[in-house]
mmCIF file of C-alpha atoms in Angstrom:
data_model
loop_
_atom_site.group_PDB
_atom_site.id
_atom_site.type_symbol
_atom_site.label_atom_id
_atom_site.label_comp_id
_atom_site.label_asym_id
_atom_site.label_seq_id
_atom_site.Cartn_x
_atom_site.Cartn_y
_atom_site.Cartn_z
ATOM 1 C CA MET X 1 0.000 0.000 0.000
ATOM 2 C CA PRO X 2 1.423 3.431 -0.934
ATOM 3 C CA GLU X 3 2.411 5.875 1.748
ATOM 4 C CA GLN X 4 -0.001 8.696 2.524
ATOM 5 C CA THR X 5 0.691 11.737 0.365
ATOM 6 C CA PRO X 6 0.020 15.384 1.189
ATOM 7 C CA ALA X 7 -3.272 16.845 0.069
ATOM 8 C CA PRO X 8 -2.945 17.972 -3.534
ATOM 9 C CA VAL X 9 -3.237 21.517 -4.756
ATOM 10 C CA ARG X 10 -6.852 21.996 -5.793
ATOM 11 C CA HIS X 11 -7.596 23.068 -9.349
ATOM 12 C CA ILE X 12 -10.802 24.569 -10.720
ATOM 13 C CA ARG X 13 -12.464 22.156 -13.138
ATOM 14 C CA LEU X 14 -14.120 23.439 -16.283
ATOM 15 C CA THR X 15 -17.650 22.075 -16.594
ATOM 16 C CA SER X 16 -20.757 22.664 -18.638
ATOM 17 C CA HIS X 17 -22.914 21.869 -15.610
ATOM 18 C CA PRO X 18 -23.296 25.053 -13.524
ATOM 19 C CA GLY X 19 -25.191 25.106 -10.272
ATOM 20 C CA GLN X 20 -22.712 24.424 -7.502
ATOM 21 C CA GLY X 21 -22.552 27.201 -4.965
ATOM 22 C CA PRO X 22 -25.036 29.318 -2.970
ATOM 23 C CA ALA X 23 -27.815 29.017 -5.546
ATOM 24 C CA GLY X 24 -27.542 25.277 -6.092
ATOM 25 C CA ALA X 25 -25.658 22.259 -4.822
ATOM 26 C CA PRO X 26 -23.231 22.869 -1.945
ATOM 27 C CA VAL X 27 -19.569 22.807 -2.901
ATOM 28 C CA ILE X 28 -17.532 19.899 -1.459
ATOM 29 C CA ARG X 29 -13.968 20.715 -0.462
ATOM 30 C CA TRP X 30 -12.741 17.309 0.655
ATOM 31 C CA GLY X 31 -10.235 17.417 3.510
ATOM 32 C CA GLU X 32 -11.343 20.726 5.022
ATOM 33 C CA ALA X 33 -11.285 20.401 8.814
ATOM 34 C CA ASP X 34 -14.316 22.664 9.266
ATOM 35 C CA PRO X 35 -17.500 20.796 8.246
ATOM 36 C CA LEU X 36 -19.093 23.957 6.855
ATOM 37 C CA GLN X 37 -16.021 24.650 4.750
ATOM 38 C CA ARG X 38 -15.993 21.018 3.654
ATOM 39 C CA GLY X 39 -19.698 21.098 2.754
ATOM 40 C CA PRO X 40 -22.409 18.436 3.173
ATOM 41 C CA ILE X 41 -22.751 15.301 1.074
ATOM 42 C CA VAL X 42 -26.070 15.521 -0.784
ATOM 43 C CA GLY X 43 -27.175 12.406 -2.668
ATOM 44 C CA THR X 44 -30.863 13.232 -2.825
ATOM 45 C CA THR X 45 -33.052 11.909 -5.635
ATOM 46 C CA SER X 46 -35.910 14.342 -4.996
ATOM 47 C CA ASN X 47 -34.149 17.623 -5.799
ATOM 48 C CA ARG X 48 -31.485 17.237 -8.467
ATOM 49 C CA GLY X 49 -30.428 20.837 -8.090
ATOM 50 C CA GLN X 50 -29.088 20.009 -4.613
ATOM 51 C CA ARG X 51 -27.044 16.985 -5.675
ATOM 52 C CA ASN X 52 -23.262 17.267 -5.412
ATOM 53 C CA VAL X 53 -22.301 13.584 -5.749
ATOM 54 C CA VAL X 54 -22.530 10.676 -8.159
ATOM 55 C CA GLY X 55 -24.940 8.028 -6.863
ATOM 56 C CA THR X 56 -27.440 8.163 -4.025
ATOM 57 C CA HIS X 57 -27.605 7.672 -0.285
ATOM 58 C CA SER X 58 -28.045 4.171 1.208
ATOM 59 C CA GLY X 59 -25.610 2.448 -1.123
ATOM 60 C CA SER X 60 -26.895 -0.911 -2.373
ATOM 61 C CA TYR X 61 -30.229 -0.320 -0.670
ATOM 62 C CA GLY X 62 -31.031 2.414 -3.171
ATOM 63 C CA VAL X 63 -32.382 -0.327 -5.469
ATOM 64 C CA TYR X 64 -34.837 -1.412 -2.778
ATOM 65 C CA ARG X 65 -35.872 2.212 -2.356
ATOM 66 C CA ALA X 66 -36.595 2.321 -6.079
ATOM 67 C CA LEU X 67 -38.739 -0.808 -5.801
ATOM 68 C CA ALA X 68 -40.647 0.702 -2.867
ATOM 69 C CA VAL X 69 -41.349 3.834 -4.905
ATOM 70 C CA ALA X 70 -42.389 1.809 -7.966
ATOM 71 C CA ALA X 71 -44.709 -0.364 -5.837
ATOM 72 C CA GLY X 72 -46.305 2.676 -4.239
ATOM 73 C CA ASN X 73 -45.112 1.798 -0.742
ATOM 74 C CA LEU X 74 -42.834 4.830 -0.456
ATOM 75 C CA THR X 75 -43.753 8.366 -1.381
ATOM 76 C CA ARG X 76 -41.322 9.752 -3.916
ATOM 77 C CA GLY X 77 -39.250 12.509 -2.322
ATOM 78 C CA HIS X 78 -39.774 11.404 1.301
ATOM 79 C CA ARG X 79 -37.603 13.430 3.674
ATOM 80 C CA ALA X 80 -36.121 11.653 6.688
ATOM 81 C CA ASP X 81 -37.136 13.022 10.096
ATOM 82 C CA LEU X 82 -33.806 13.025 11.951
ATOM 83 C CA THR X 83 -35.227 13.992 15.352
ATOM 84 C CA ASP X 84 -33.462 12.081 18.169
ATOM 85 C CA THR X 85 -31.254 10.140 15.736
ATOM 86 C CA ALA X 86 -27.940 11.671 16.864
ATOM 87 C CA PRO X 87 -25.103 9.313 17.931
ATOM 88 C CA THR X 88 -25.277 7.789 21.419
ATOM 89 C CA ASP X 89 -21.502 8.239 21.648
ATOM 90 C CA PRO X 90 -19.665 11.206 20.130
ATOM 91 C CA VAL X 91 -16.785 10.377 17.798
ATOM 92 C CA GLY X 92 -14.115 12.969 16.959
ATOM 93 C CA PRO X 93 -13.352 15.207 15.326
ATOM 94 C CA TYR X 94 -9.771 13.982 15.035
ATOM 95 C CA PRO X 95 -6.818 15.435 13.068
ATOM 96 C CA ALA X 96 -7.187 12.816 10.319
ATOM 97 C CA TRP X 97 -10.598 14.252 9.450
ATOM 98 C CA GLY X 98 -8.848 17.282 8.019
ATOM 99 C CA GLU X 99 -6.278 15.344 5.970
ATOM 100 C CA ALA X 100 -7.684 14.810 2.496
ATOM 101 C CA ASP X 101 -5.711 11.654 1.661
ATOM 102 C CA ARG X 102 -6.009 10.072 5.109
ATOM 103 C CA ILE X 103 -9.746 9.313 4.809
ATOM 104 C CA VAL X 104 -11.023 8.860 1.247
ATOM 105 C CA SER X 105 -13.783 6.225 1.462
ATOM 106 C CA ILE X 106 -16.117 7.460 4.223
ATOM 107 C CA ASP X 107 -17.506 10.849 5.224
ATOM 108 C CA PRO X 108 -15.918 11.909 8.541
ATOM 109 C CA TRP X 109 -18.947 14.132 9.238
ATOM 110 C CA GLY X 110 -21.452 11.452 8.239
ATOM 111 C CA ALA X 111 -22.578 10.736 11.809
ATOM 112 C CA SER X 112 -23.260 14.333 12.793
ATOM 113 C CA VAL X 113 -25.134 15.905 9.888
ATOM 114 C CA GLN X 114 -28.096 16.536 12.231
ATOM 115 C CA THR X 115 -26.040 19.154 14.088
ATOM 116 C CA VAL X 116 -23.192 20.383 11.869
ATOM 117 C CA TYR X 117 -25.487 20.868 8.874
ATOM 118 C CA ALA X 118 -28.587 21.953 10.797
ATOM 119 C CA ASP X 119 -28.798 25.219 8.829
ATOM 120 C CA TYR X 120 -28.736 23.366 5.524
ATOM 121 C CA LEU X 121 -31.490 21.043 6.760
ATOM 122 C CA ALA X 122 -33.572 24.030 7.863
ATOM 123 C CA GLN X 123 -33.207 25.483 4.364
ATOM 124 C CA GLY X 124 -34.694 22.321 2.882
ATOM 125 C CA TYR X 125 -31.576 20.445 1.803
ATOM 126 C CA ASP X 126 -32.115 16.672 1.816
ATOM 127 C CA ILE X 127 -29.001 15.501 3.689
ATOM 128 C CA ARG X 128 -28.806 11.976 5.075
ATOM 129 C CA PRO X 129 -26.404 10.568 7.674
ATOM 130 C CA THR X 130 -23.986 7.988 6.269
ATOM 131 C CA ILE X 131 -22.896 6.854 9.747
ATOM 132 C CA ALA X 132 -25.098 5.906 12.704
ATOM 133 C CA VAL X 133 -23.972 5.210 16.277
ATOM 134 C CA THR X 134 -26.122 3.314 18.784
ATOM 135 C CA LYS X 135 -25.955 1.038 21.856
ATOM 136 C CA ALA X 136 -26.697 -2.682 21.860
ATOM 137 C CA HIS X 137 -26.218 -6.028 23.598
ATOM 138 C CA ILE X 138 -24.877 -9.036 21.707
ATOM 139 C CA HIS X 139 -25.532 -12.660 22.683
ATOM 140 C CA LEU X 140 -23.154 -15.355 21.444
ATOM 141 C CA PRO X 141 -23.054 -19.028 22.477
ATOM 142 C CA GLU X 142 -19.251 -18.939 22.235
ATOM 143 C CA ILE X 143 -19.131 -16.227 24.898
ATOM 144 C CA LYS X 144 -21.402 -18.267 27.170
ATOM 145 C CA GLN X 145 -19.013 -21.166 26.632
ATOM 146 C CA ALA X 146 -16.041 -18.953 27.510
ATOM 147 C CA ILE X 147 -17.802 -18.035 30.762
ATOM 148 C CA ALA X 148 -18.584 -21.693 31.483
ATOM 149 C CA PHE X 149 -14.919 -22.614 30.956
ATOM 150 C CA GLN X 150 -13.893 -19.642 33.125
ATOM 151 C CA ARG X 151 -11.970 -17.879 30.387
ATOM 152 C CA LEU X 152 -14.271 -14.880 30.902
ATOM 153 C CA ALA X 153 -16.185 -13.656 33.951
ATOM 154 C CA ILE X 154 -19.333 -11.541 34.252
ATOM 155 C CA ASP X 155 -18.428 -8.071 35.503
ATOM 156 C CA GLY X 156 -21.735 -6.202 35.109
ATOM 157 C CA ARG X 157 -20.173 -3.591 32.836
ATOM 158 C CA VAL X 158 -18.858 -5.307 29.705
ATOM 159 C CA LEU X 159 -20.346 -8.758 30.340
ATOM 160 C CA LEU X 160 -23.818 -8.599 31.873
ATOM 161 C CA ASP X 161 -25.654 -11.066 34.100
ATOM 162 C CA ASP X 162 -27.396 -12.727 31.137
ATOM 163 C CA ALA X 163 -23.984 -13.336 29.506
ATOM 164 C CA SER X 164 -24.604 -10.671 26.875
ATOM 165 C CA ALA X 165 -21.907 -8.149 26.010
ATOM 166 C CA ALA X 166 -22.585 -4.410 26.039
ATOM 167 C CA VAL X 167 -21.352 -2.701 22.875
ATOM 168 C CA THR X 168 -21.474 0.524 20.956
ATOM 169 C CA LYS X 169 -22.534 -0.353 17.417
ATOM 170 C CA ILE X 170 -21.652 1.870 14.449
ATOM 171 C CA ALA X 171 -22.944 1.461 10.891
ATOM 172 C CA VAL X 172 -20.874 3.085 8.132
ATOM 173 C CA GLU X 173 -21.870 3.589 4.495
ATOM 174 C CA PRO X 174 -19.170 4.149 1.851
ATOM 175 C CA VAL X 175 -18.539 7.672 0.545
ATOM 176 C CA TRP X 176 -15.689 7.752 -1.982
ATOM 177 C CA TRP X 177 -13.649 10.834 -2.795
ATOM 178 C CA LEU X 178 -12.557 9.691 -6.237
ATOM 179 C CA PRO X 179 -9.233 11.598 -6.530
ATOM 180 C CA GLY X 180 -8.091 10.096 -3.215
ATOM 181 C CA VAL X 181 -9.333 6.588 -4.032
ATOM 182 C CA ALA X 182 -7.480 6.715 -7.347
ATOM 183 C CA ARG X 183 -4.240 7.667 -5.609
ATOM 184 C CA ARG X 184 -4.648 4.794 -3.124
ATOM 185 C CA PHE X 185 -4.737 2.355 -6.033
ATOM 186 C CA ARG X 186 -2.037 4.178 -7.988
ATOM 187 C CA VAL X 187 -4.231 4.763 -11.014
ATOM 188 C CA SER X 188 -5.413 7.954 -12.643
ATOM 189 C CA GLU X 189 -8.798 9.320 -11.678
ATOM 190 C CA ALA X 190 -9.876 8.990 -15.317
ATOM 191 C CA GLU X 191 -8.975 5.276 -15.324
ATOM 192 C CA LEU X 192 -10.891 4.729 -12.097
ATOM 193 C CA ARG X 193 -13.965 6.571 -13.347
ATOM 194 C CA ARG X 194 -13.970 4.702 -16.656
ATOM 195 C CA ALA X 195 -13.676 1.300 -14.944
ATOM 196 C CA LEU X 196 -16.460 2.119 -12.474
ATOM 197 C CA PHE X 197 -18.686 3.264 -15.339
ATOM 198 C CA GLU X 198 -18.030 0.274 -17.561
ATOM 199 C CA GLU X 199 -18.082 -2.466 -14.892
ATOM 200 C CA THR X 200 -21.460 -1.282 -13.570
ATOM 201 C CA GLY X 201 -22.917 -1.504 -17.060
ATOM 202 C CA GLY X 202 -23.042 2.269 -17.431
ATOM 203 C CA MET X 203 -25.208 2.636 -14.324
ATOM 204 C CA TYR X 204 -23.613 5.970 -13.386
ATOM 205 C CA PRO X 205 -22.927 8.040 -16.548
ATOM 206 C CA GLU X 206 -21.981 11.033 -14.374
ATOM 207 C CA LEU X 207 -18.732 9.208 -13.624
ATOM 208 C CA VAL X 208 -17.567 10.059 -17.137
ATOM 209 C CA THR X 209 -19.697 13.111 -17.929
ATOM 210 C CA ARG X 210 -19.343 15.089 -14.691
ATOM 211 C CA SER X 211 -15.687 15.435 -13.797
ATOM 212 C CA ASP X 212 -16.700 18.288 -11.498
ATOM 213 C CA LEU X 213 -18.416 15.787 -9.171
ATOM 214 C CA GLU X 214 -15.580 14.251 -7.147
ATOM 215 C CA VAL X 215 -17.603 12.238 -4.609
ATOM 216 C CA PHE X 216 -19.250 8.888 -5.399
ATOM 217 C CA LEU X 217 -21.732 6.960 -3.244
ATOM 218 C CA PRO X 218 -21.039 3.419 -4.511
ATOM 219 C CA PRO X 219 -23.790 0.747 -4.484
ATOM 220 C CA ILE X 220 -21.847 -1.604 -2.192
ATOM 221 C CA GLY X 221 -22.145 -2.751 1.400
ATOM 222 C CA GLY X 222 -20.469 -0.785 4.145
ATOM 223 C CA GLN X 223 -19.109 -1.672 7.571
ATOM 224 C CA THR X 224 -20.384 -2.276 11.081
ATOM 225 C CA LEU X 225 -18.163 -1.515 14.056
ATOM 226 C CA TYR X 226 -18.600 -3.127 17.480
ATOM 227 C CA VAL X 227 -16.818 -1.315 20.292
ATOM 228 C CA PHE X 228 -16.324 -2.948 23.697
ATOM 229 C CA GLY X 229 -15.624 -0.223 26.259
ATOM 230 C CA ASP X 230 -15.300 3.534 25.867
ATOM 231 C CA VAL X 231 -15.393 4.664 22.217
ATOM 232 C CA ARG X 232 -13.256 7.704 23.075
ATOM 233 C CA ALA X 233 -10.491 5.395 24.355
ATOM 234 C CA LEU X 234 -9.893 4.142 20.808
ATOM 235 C CA ALA X 235 -8.019 7.391 20.127
ATOM 236 C CA ASP X 236 -5.790 7.110 23.199
ATOM 237 C CA PRO X 237 -2.628 5.120 22.377
ATOM 238 C CA ARG X 238 -2.037 4.621 26.121
ATOM 239 C CA VAL X 239 -5.191 2.477 26.377
ATOM 240 C CA THR X 240 -4.636 -1.096 25.239
ATOM 241 C CA LEU X 241 -6.646 -1.684 22.054
ATOM 242 C CA THR X 242 -7.543 -5.202 20.956
ATOM 243 C CA ALA X 243 -8.949 -5.207 17.426
ATOM 244 C CA ARG X 244 -9.977 -7.396 14.528
ATOM 245 C CA VAL X 245 -10.793 -6.261 11.013
ATOM 246 C CA HIS X 246 -13.110 -8.984 9.690
ATOM 247 C CA ASP X 247 -14.451 -9.462 6.178
ATOM 248 C CA GLU X 248 -17.947 -10.884 5.811
ATOM 249 C CA CYS X 249 -18.496 -14.622 5.427
ATOM 250 C CA ASN X 250 -22.210 -15.289 5.732
ATOM 251 C CA GLY X 251 -21.935 -19.070 5.573
ATOM 252 C CA SER X 252 -19.543 -19.282 8.509
ATOM 253 C CA ASP X 253 -20.301 -16.096 10.476
ATOM 254 C CA VAL X 254 -24.063 -16.692 10.570
ATOM 255 C CA PHE X 255 -24.685 -20.347 9.742
ATOM 256 C CA GLY X 256 -21.533 -21.984 11.114
ATOM 257 C CA SER X 257 -20.277 -23.577 7.885
ATOM 258 C CA ASP X 258 -17.065 -25.436 8.706
ATOM 259 C CA ILE X 259 -15.165 -25.011 5.433
ATOM 260 C CA CYS X 260 -13.403 -21.890 6.704
ATOM 261 C CA THR X 261 -12.229 -20.302 9.951
ATOM 262 C CA CYS X 262 -14.275 -17.095 9.716
ATOM 263 C CA ARG X 263 -16.726 -17.527 12.594
ATOM 264 C CA PRO X 264 -14.208 -19.185 14.945
ATOM 265 C CA TYR X 265 -11.750 -16.350 14.334
ATOM 266 C CA LEU X 266 -14.485 -13.740 14.743
ATOM 267 C CA THR X 267 -15.789 -15.138 18.028
ATOM 268 C CA HIS X 268 -12.241 -15.660 19.282
ATOM 269 C CA ALA X 269 -11.567 -11.985 18.559
ATOM 270 C CA ILE X 270 -14.757 -10.945 20.357
ATOM 271 C CA GLU X 271 -13.637 -12.922 23.408
ATOM 272 C CA GLU X 272 -10.255 -11.203 23.293
ATOM 273 C CA CYS X 273 -11.945 -7.791 22.926
ATOM 274 C CA ILE X 274 -14.189 -8.443 25.929
ATOM 275 C CA HIS X 275 -11.259 -9.537 28.045
ATOM 276 C CA GLY X 276 -9.263 -6.492 26.990
ATOM 277 C CA ALA X 277 -12.115 -4.133 27.858
ATOM 278 C CA GLN X 278 -12.564 -5.794 31.240
ATOM 279 C CA GLN X 279 -8.887 -5.169 31.959
ATOM 280 C CA GLY X 280 -9.247 -1.431 31.370
ATOM 281 C CA GLY X 281 -8.608 -1.451 27.641
ATOM 282 C CA VAL X 282 -10.977 -1.221 24.695
ATOM 283 C CA GLY X 283 -11.982 -3.704 22.005
ATOM 284 C CA LEU X 284 -12.961 -3.156 18.370
ATOM 285 C CA ILE X 285 -14.447 -5.418 15.717
ATOM 286 C CA ALA X 286 -14.636 -3.793 12.272
ATOM 287 C CA TYR X 287 -16.917 -5.946 10.101
ATOM 288 C CA SER X 288 -16.844 -5.243 6.349
ATOM 289 C CA ARG X 289 -19.349 -6.436 3.713
ATOM 290 C CA LYS X 290 -16.924 -8.170 1.362
ATOM 291 C CA GLU X 291 -18.599 -11.545 0.940
ATOM 292 C CA GLY X 292 -16.444 -14.293 -0.515
ATOM 293 C CA ARG X 293 -13.292 -12.117 -0.684
ATOM 294 C CA ALA X 294 -15.542 -9.560 -2.441
ATOM 295 C CA LEU X 295 -16.169 -12.093 -5.222
ATOM 296 C CA GLY X 296 -19.709 -12.783 -4.011
ATOM 297 C CA GLU X 297 -21.377 -15.831 -2.546
ATOM 298 C CA VAL X 298 -22.366 -17.453 -5.853
ATOM 299 C CA THR X 299 -18.751 -17.372 -7.019
ATOM 300 C CA LYS X 300 -17.618 -18.683 -3.633
ATOM 301 C CA PHE X 301 -19.948 -21.694 -3.794
ATOM 302 C CA LEU X 302 -18.896 -22.444 -7.379
ATOM 303 C CA VAL X 303 -15.292 -22.511 -6.174
ATOM 304 C CA TYR X 304 -16.260 -24.836 -3.310
ATOM 305 C CA ASN X 305 -17.651 -27.306 -5.861
ATOM 306 C CA ALA X 306 -14.589 -27.016 -8.080
ATOM 307 C CA ARG X 307 -12.240 -27.593 -5.167
ATOM 308 C CA LYS X 308 -14.099 -30.632 -3.833
ATOM 309 C CA ARG X 309 -14.572 -32.296 -7.246
ATOM 310 C CA GLN X 310 -11.058 -31.892 -8.636
ATOM 311 C CA GLN X 311 -8.852 -34.958 -8.976
ATOM 312 C CA GLY X 312 -7.255 -35.701 -5.640
ATOM 313 C CA GLY X 313 -9.911 -33.779 -3.715
ATOM 314 C CA ASP X 314 -9.563 -30.455 -1.932
ATOM 315 C CA ARG X 315 -5.854 -29.582 -1.870
ATOM 316 C CA ALA X 316 -3.924 -26.619 -0.502
ATOM 317 C CA ASP X 317 -1.716 -26.380 -3.608
ATOM 318 C CA LYS X 318 -4.803 -25.971 -5.848
ATOM 319 C CA TYR X 319 -6.804 -23.763 -3.470
ATOM 320 C CA PHE X 320 -6.237 -20.421 -5.179
ATOM 321 C CA LEU X 321 -5.931 -21.869 -8.681
ATOM 322 C CA ARG X 322 -9.554 -23.011 -8.577
ATOM 323 C CA THR X 323 -10.626 -19.553 -7.413
ATOM 324 C CA GLU X 324 -8.765 -17.895 -10.288
ATOM 325 C CA CYS X 325 -10.274 -20.323 -12.802
ATOM 326 C CA VAL X 326 -13.783 -19.259 -11.783
ATOM 327 C CA ALA X 327 -13.308 -15.602 -10.806
ATOM 328 C CA GLY X 328 -10.182 -14.600 -12.722
ATOM 329 C CA VAL X 329 -8.557 -13.355 -9.510
ATOM 330 C CA GLN X 330 -7.760 -14.784 -6.072
ATOM 331 C CA ASP X 331 -9.113 -11.952 -3.978
ATOM 332 C CA MET X 332 -10.876 -8.637 -4.641
ATOM 333 C CA ARG X 333 -11.104 -7.307 -1.091
ATOM 334 C CA PHE X 334 -8.283 -4.799 -1.617
ATOM 335 C CA GLN X 335 -7.459 -3.609 1.895
ATOM 336 C CA GLU X 336 -6.216 -0.181 0.728
ATOM 337 C CA LEU X 337 -9.419 1.550 1.868
ATOM 338 C CA MET X 338 -9.870 -0.456 5.077
ATOM 339 C CA PRO X 339 -7.795 1.750 7.453
ATOM 340 C CA ASP X 340 -10.008 4.796 6.778
ATOM 341 C CA VAL X 341 -12.500 3.828 9.448
ATOM 342 C CA LEU X 342 -9.668 3.382 11.967
ATOM 343 C CA HIS X 343 -8.478 6.922 11.256
ATOM 344 C CA TRP X 344 -12.080 8.146 11.609
ATOM 345 C CA LEU X 345 -12.086 6.638 15.110
ATOM 346 C CA GLY X 346 -8.792 8.366 15.908
ATOM 347 C CA VAL X 347 -6.856 5.079 16.229
ATOM 348 C CA ARG X 348 -3.093 5.563 16.318
ATOM 349 C CA ARG X 349 -1.995 2.254 17.836
ATOM 350 C CA ILE X 350 -3.458 -1.259 17.908
ATOM 351 C CA HIS X 351 -1.771 -3.099 20.732
ATOM 352 C CA ARG X 352 -3.229 -6.528 19.884
ATOM 353 C CA LEU X 353 -4.349 -7.221 16.298
ATOM 354 C CA VAL X 354 -6.332 -10.461 16.180
ATOM 355 C CA SER X 355 -5.345 -11.396 12.653
ATOM 356 C CA MET X 356 -2.672 -13.271 10.746
ATOM 357 C CA SER X 357 -3.396 -11.490 7.455
ATOM 358 C CA ASN X 358 -0.358 -9.756 6.035
ATOM 359 C CA ASP X 359 -2.570 -7.764 3.654
ATOM 360 C CA LYS X 360 -4.512 -6.257 6.560
ATOM 361 C CA TYR X 361 -1.391 -5.691 8.654
ATOM 362 C CA ASP X 362 0.427 -3.990 5.777
ATOM 363 C CA ALA X 363 -2.570 -1.765 5.012
ATOM 364 C CA ILE X 364 -2.930 -0.687 8.648
ATOM 365 C CA THR X 365 0.738 -0.012 9.299
ATOM 366 C CA GLY X 366 1.202 1.529 5.864
ATOM 367 C CA SER X 367 -1.460 4.093 6.752
ATOM 368 C CA GLY X 368 0.554 5.206 9.787
ATOM 369 C CA ILE X 369 -1.082 3.161 12.566
ATOM 370 C CA GLU X 370 1.264 1.195 14.831
ATOM 371 C CA VAL X 371 0.568 -2.479 15.508
ATOM 372 C CA GLY X 372 1.986 -4.354 18.491
ATOM 373 C CA GLU X 373 1.438 -8.106 18.705
ATOM 374 C CA ARG X 374 -0.558 -10.166 16.232
ATOM 375 C CA VAL X 375 -2.814 -12.852 17.686
ATOM 376 C CA LYS X 376 -3.447 -16.033 15.675
ATOM 377 C CA ILE X 377 -6.462 -18.287 15.937
ATOM 378 C CA PRO X 378 -5.792 -21.158 18.368
ATOM 379 C CA ASP X 379 -5.286 -24.445 16.524
ATOM 380 C CA GLU X 380 -8.107 -26.107 18.428
ATOM 381 C CA LEU X 381 -10.599 -23.636 16.925
ATOM 382 C CA VAL X 382 -9.773 -24.506 13.306
ATOM 383 C CA PRO X 383 -12.485 -26.829 11.880
ATOM 384 C CA ALA X 384 -11.164 -29.991 10.254
ATOM 385 C CA ASP X 385 -12.570 -29.012 6.854
ATOM 386 C CA ALA X 386 -10.859 -25.607 7.076
ATOM 387 C CA LYS X 387 -7.301 -26.855 7.479
ATOM 388 C CA VAL X 388 -6.829 -26.791 3.698
ATOM 389 C CA GLU X 389 -7.664 -23.073 3.738
ATOM 390 C CA ILE X 390 -5.137 -22.346 6.483
ATOM 391 C CA GLU X 391 -2.395 -24.378 4.763
ATOM 392 C CA ALA X 392 -3.076 -22.711 1.412
ATOM 393 C CA LYS X 393 -3.038 -19.201 2.820
ATOM 394 C CA ILE X 394 0.164 -19.742 4.768
ATOM 395 C CA ALA X 395 1.834 -21.202 1.663
ATOM 396 C CA ALA X 396 0.636 -18.246 -0.439
ATOM 397 C CA GLY X 397 1.866 -15.676 2.055
ATOM 398 C CA TYR X 398 -1.609 -14.520 3.124
ATOM 399 C CA PHE X 399 -0.890 -15.366 6.735
ATOM 400 C CA THR X 400 1.966 -14.837 9.111
ATOM 401 C CA ASP X 401 2.124 -17.983 11.195
ATOM 402 C CA GLY X 402 4.422 -16.360 13.727
ATOM 403 C CA ALA X 403 1.763 -14.576 15.754
ATOM 404 C CA VAL X 404 1.192 -15.324 19.416
ATOM 405 C CA PRO X 405 2.149 -18.982 20.012
ATOM 406 C CA ASP X 406 -0.424 -21.271 21.601
ATOM 407 C CA GLY X 407 1.685 -21.526 24.739
ATOM 408 C CA GLU X 408 1.548 -17.774 25.230
ATOM 409 C CA ARG X 409 -2.201 -17.829 24.579
ATOM 410 C CA LEU X 410 -2.579 -20.462 27.300
ATOM 411 C CA ALA X 411 -0.408 -18.409 29.629
ATOM 412 C CA SER X 412 -2.591 -15.392 28.888
ATOM 413 C CA VAL X 413 -5.711 -17.323 29.858
ATOM 414 C CA LYS X 414 -4.103 -18.621 33.021
ATOM 415 C CA GLY X 415 -2.856 -15.148 33.816
ATOM 416 C CA ARG X 416 -6.453 -14.010 34.135
ATOM 417 C CA GLY X 417 -6.862 -16.236 37.163
ATOM 418 C CA LEU X 418 -9.686 -18.006 35.334
ATOM 419 C CA GLU X 419 -8.012 -21.248 34.223
#
C-alpha cells in the first residue's frame, strides 16, 4: 500500500454543468477540517439541483428504495425526520478528518449531519447521515461457553448477568472521494472513473460526464463496528486496544459452515476484545461487507464445488488456482481503503491485532497506525474441513504464522486467574 501523500493543490475544473454554490448544490472541499467549509454530502433523488455527488444515499439499498417507490409503498421525495437520531456516543473530530488523503472512502462528518449541517437542513436540503452510532447487547453461544470454561467472567459492565456483552454499534456507508481513491490504487482518476462506469454496465454516466463531481456513493455494502468499552479510548494510544478487522463470510459467520475459519476467528476476537475491555482497555471489531473475498457468494460456492470435485480432492496447492479459474482473480477485497474507518475513530496504535493477514497488517501499518502483537487463531478452533484453507493461505503468504504462540495464549488465559 502506498504511503499517505500530502493533500494535492486543488484546481478549478471546467464544466458545462453550472449550479454548484449558494444558488444550487453545496460545494464539497474534501479534507477541510471545518465541516461547513468542507460542505455536506447531498445524494438526494428528490431535488437534483441540490445533488453534489454521483450516486445516491443508502448504497446498495437504493435499489430497494426504487422498488418501494415503484410499488407505491414509499412516497417519492420522502424526507427523513432526523429527530433524536444523533449518535449515542460522540466520535471525533480527530486530526485525520482534516487530511484529504487520510480518509477517502467514508464521510468523517457522516454521523453528525443533524447538528453540523442543521442550517442546511432548515433550508430544505435533503441531507442523510452515512454513519449511525447506537448502543446494543450481543448474545453469542461462544461467549457463554467462555464463561462456562472460566476464560471470561461476568463483571456487570462489559459482560452482563445474562452473559450478553454491552457494545457501541456503528454502521458506516461508503462515501468515496474519487481523486483520493485513485491515488490509493495508484491509477489515474480517469482510469478509475472509466472502470467504475463500464463495470457497472453504465449505471452511473456522471462518472464520465461530470468530472466536477468528485464524490461517489457506490452501491456496495459498508461496515459495522462493534466497540467494547469507551469509544473515546480508541483514540488514546495509552489504552490497550484489541482489534480485529473482519471481512464478511455469511456461511460461517451466521450459519456456522465449517469449510473456513471465519466464525471461529471472529468469536475468538470478540472474546479477546471483551477480556481487553474488562482489563481497562478497549476492544474493536470492524466488520466489512466483502462476501467471498468480495467475489460474491455465488462465485464462492462455485469454487467450493470445483475444489471438492477436482482430482485428488480439496488440496492446498490448488486452493487459489480453482478460485482464479472461476473468478479470474484470487481476492478482490483490496485492503487499501480499510484503514479509513480506523483513522475516523482516531486510532493511532493497535496493541493486539487479532489477525494473521499480512494484507490487513500492511494496510494498517502503511497508513501510519502502529501495531503491536498479532494474535493467531488457536489451533483447536480450526475446523477440520478448514485446514486446507489455512495451509493454502500460509503457503501463499496470506498469513503470518508467527503470531502469538499457543503456549503464550494459554499463559494469557491462566494469567487471568480463570483457568
